[in-house]
XYZ file of C-alpha atoms in Angstrom:
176
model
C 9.911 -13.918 -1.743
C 10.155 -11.793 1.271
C 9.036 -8.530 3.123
C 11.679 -6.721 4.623
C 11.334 -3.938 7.480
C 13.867 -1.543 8.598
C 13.926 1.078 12.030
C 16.325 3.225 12.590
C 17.020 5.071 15.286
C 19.187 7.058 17.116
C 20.132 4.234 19.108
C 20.134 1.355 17.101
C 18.564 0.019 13.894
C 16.228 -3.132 13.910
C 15.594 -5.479 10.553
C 13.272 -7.869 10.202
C 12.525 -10.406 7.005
C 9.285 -11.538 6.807
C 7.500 -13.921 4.482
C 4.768 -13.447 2.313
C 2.353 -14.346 4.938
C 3.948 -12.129 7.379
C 5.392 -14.653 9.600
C 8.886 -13.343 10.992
C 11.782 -15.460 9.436
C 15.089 -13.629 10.827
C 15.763 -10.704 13.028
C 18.993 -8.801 12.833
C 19.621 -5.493 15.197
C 22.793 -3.211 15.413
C 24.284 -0.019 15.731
C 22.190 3.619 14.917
C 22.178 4.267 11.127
C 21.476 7.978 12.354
C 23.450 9.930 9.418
C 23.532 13.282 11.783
C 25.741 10.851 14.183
C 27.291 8.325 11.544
C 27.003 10.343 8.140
C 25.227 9.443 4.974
C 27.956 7.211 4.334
C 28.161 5.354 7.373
C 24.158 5.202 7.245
C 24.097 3.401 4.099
C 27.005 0.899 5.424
C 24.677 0.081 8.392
C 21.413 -0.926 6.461
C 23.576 -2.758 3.837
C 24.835 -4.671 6.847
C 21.623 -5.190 8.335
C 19.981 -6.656 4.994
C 22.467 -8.333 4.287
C 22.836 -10.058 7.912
C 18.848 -11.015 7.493
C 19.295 -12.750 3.571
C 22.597 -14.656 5.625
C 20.318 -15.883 8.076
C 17.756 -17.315 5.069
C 20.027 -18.176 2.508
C 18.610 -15.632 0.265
C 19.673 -12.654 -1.779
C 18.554 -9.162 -2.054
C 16.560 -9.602 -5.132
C 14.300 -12.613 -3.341
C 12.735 -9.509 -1.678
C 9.730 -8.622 -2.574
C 9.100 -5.256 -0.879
C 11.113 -3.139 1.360
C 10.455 -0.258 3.933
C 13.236 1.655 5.551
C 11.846 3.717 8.807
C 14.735 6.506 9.199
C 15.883 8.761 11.722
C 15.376 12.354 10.819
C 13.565 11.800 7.431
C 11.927 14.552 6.037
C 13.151 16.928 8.276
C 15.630 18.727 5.843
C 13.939 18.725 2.713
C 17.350 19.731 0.910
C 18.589 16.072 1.967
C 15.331 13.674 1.051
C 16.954 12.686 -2.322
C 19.955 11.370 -0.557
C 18.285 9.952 2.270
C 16.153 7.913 -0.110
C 18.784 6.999 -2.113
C 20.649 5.550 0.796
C 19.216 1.547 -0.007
C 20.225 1.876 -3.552
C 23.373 0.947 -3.685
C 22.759 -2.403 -2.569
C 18.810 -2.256 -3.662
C 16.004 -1.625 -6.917
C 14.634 1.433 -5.771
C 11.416 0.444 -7.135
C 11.499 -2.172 -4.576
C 11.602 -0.049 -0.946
C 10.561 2.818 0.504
C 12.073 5.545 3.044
C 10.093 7.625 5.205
C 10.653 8.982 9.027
C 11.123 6.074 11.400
C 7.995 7.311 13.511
C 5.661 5.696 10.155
C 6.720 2.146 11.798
C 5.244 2.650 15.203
C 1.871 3.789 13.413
C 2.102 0.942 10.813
C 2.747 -1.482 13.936
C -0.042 -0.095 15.983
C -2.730 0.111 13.343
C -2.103 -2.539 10.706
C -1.847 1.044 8.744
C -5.179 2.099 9.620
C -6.685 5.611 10.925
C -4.907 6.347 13.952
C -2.442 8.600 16.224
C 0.955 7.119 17.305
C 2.799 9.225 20.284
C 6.295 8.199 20.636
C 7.731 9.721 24.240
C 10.890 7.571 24.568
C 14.595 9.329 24.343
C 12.616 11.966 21.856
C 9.076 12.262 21.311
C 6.604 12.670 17.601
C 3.279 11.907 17.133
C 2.480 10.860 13.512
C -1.720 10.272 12.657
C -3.624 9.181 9.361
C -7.297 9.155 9.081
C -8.405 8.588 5.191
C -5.821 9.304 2.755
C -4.507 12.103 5.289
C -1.511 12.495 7.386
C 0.092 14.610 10.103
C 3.513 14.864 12.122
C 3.552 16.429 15.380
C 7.020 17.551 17.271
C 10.391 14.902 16.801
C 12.300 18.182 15.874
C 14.840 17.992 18.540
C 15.414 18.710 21.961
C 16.709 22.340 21.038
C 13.385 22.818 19.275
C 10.556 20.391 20.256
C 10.563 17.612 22.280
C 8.095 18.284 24.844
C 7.195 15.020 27.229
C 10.420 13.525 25.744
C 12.563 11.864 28.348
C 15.404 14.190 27.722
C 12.626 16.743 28.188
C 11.295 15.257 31.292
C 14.565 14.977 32.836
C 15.520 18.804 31.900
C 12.351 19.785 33.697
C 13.299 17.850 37.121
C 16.581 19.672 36.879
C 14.785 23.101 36.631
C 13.069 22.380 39.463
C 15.733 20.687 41.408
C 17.862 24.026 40.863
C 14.993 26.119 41.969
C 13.958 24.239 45.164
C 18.135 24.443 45.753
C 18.720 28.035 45.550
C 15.099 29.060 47.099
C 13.386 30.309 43.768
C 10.351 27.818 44.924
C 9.282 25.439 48.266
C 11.293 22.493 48.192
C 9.610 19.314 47.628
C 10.214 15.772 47.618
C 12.609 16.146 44.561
């Protein structure tokens, strides 16, 4: 019997298998399973991989897993496509046996031992996901058109806007 963990990202999409005492027994990472940049179809195709790479590595099969979580990219921010995106392991899985949600959950999960707690993500986008009680609140991860503040595509838009006004005399230049 096994625990398996799953999070996506825009970049690329790490599995892990765990036992039922949480030790790690195989590790499998690939390609984004980002359906915006590889569709619903080729979203699905990359976690079926993935899984299936982990139960390779363990001789096992999909129904040796006990429990399943599946941290995706974008979840729950078109509510007209949650059905689908939770739908997307159950081809290949029981759907009484996982559970989606928005990739940021992992990074509080990880931090906290899913406890009360804030979790800022300010990599290539940036979200901030808290729980205290039974409680829970998203912050931002909508995009770089629409909120990404302290993101590093963020960051790096504001050192251009500066650059450009230093250049052309709207401010002092600095050491930029």
């Amino acid at each position: 019997m096994y625990y398996l963990g799953v999070d996506g990202g825009g970049t690329k999409t790490a599995f892990v298998l765990l036992d039922l005492q949480h030790n790690v027994l195989a590790t499998y990472e690939t390609g984004t399973c980002y359906y915006i940049e590889v569709g619903m179809d080729g979203a699905r195709a990359v976690l079926e991989r993935g899984v299936n790479a982990l139960l390779k590595q363990v001789n096992a099969s999909v129904d040796d897993i006990t429990y399943a979580f599946f941290g995706l990219p974008a979840f729950g921010e078109d509510s007209a496509l949650l059905s689908e995106m939770n739908a997307l392991p159950s081809g290949f899985m029981n759907p009484e046996k996982y559970r989606c949600d928005n990739d940021m959950v992992n990074g509080w999960a990880a931090a906290f031992g899913s406890n009360d707690g804030i979790n800022i993500v300010a990599g290539t986008g940036s979200i901030a996901f808290g729980v205290k009680g039974d409680h829970h609140a998203r912050c931002g991860g909508w995009g770089e058109i629409f909120s990404d503040e302290g993101s590093a595509y963020w960051i790096g838009c504001k050192g251009l806007q500066a650059f450009t006004k230093m250049s052309d005399g709207r401010c002092k230049k600095g050491p930029l």
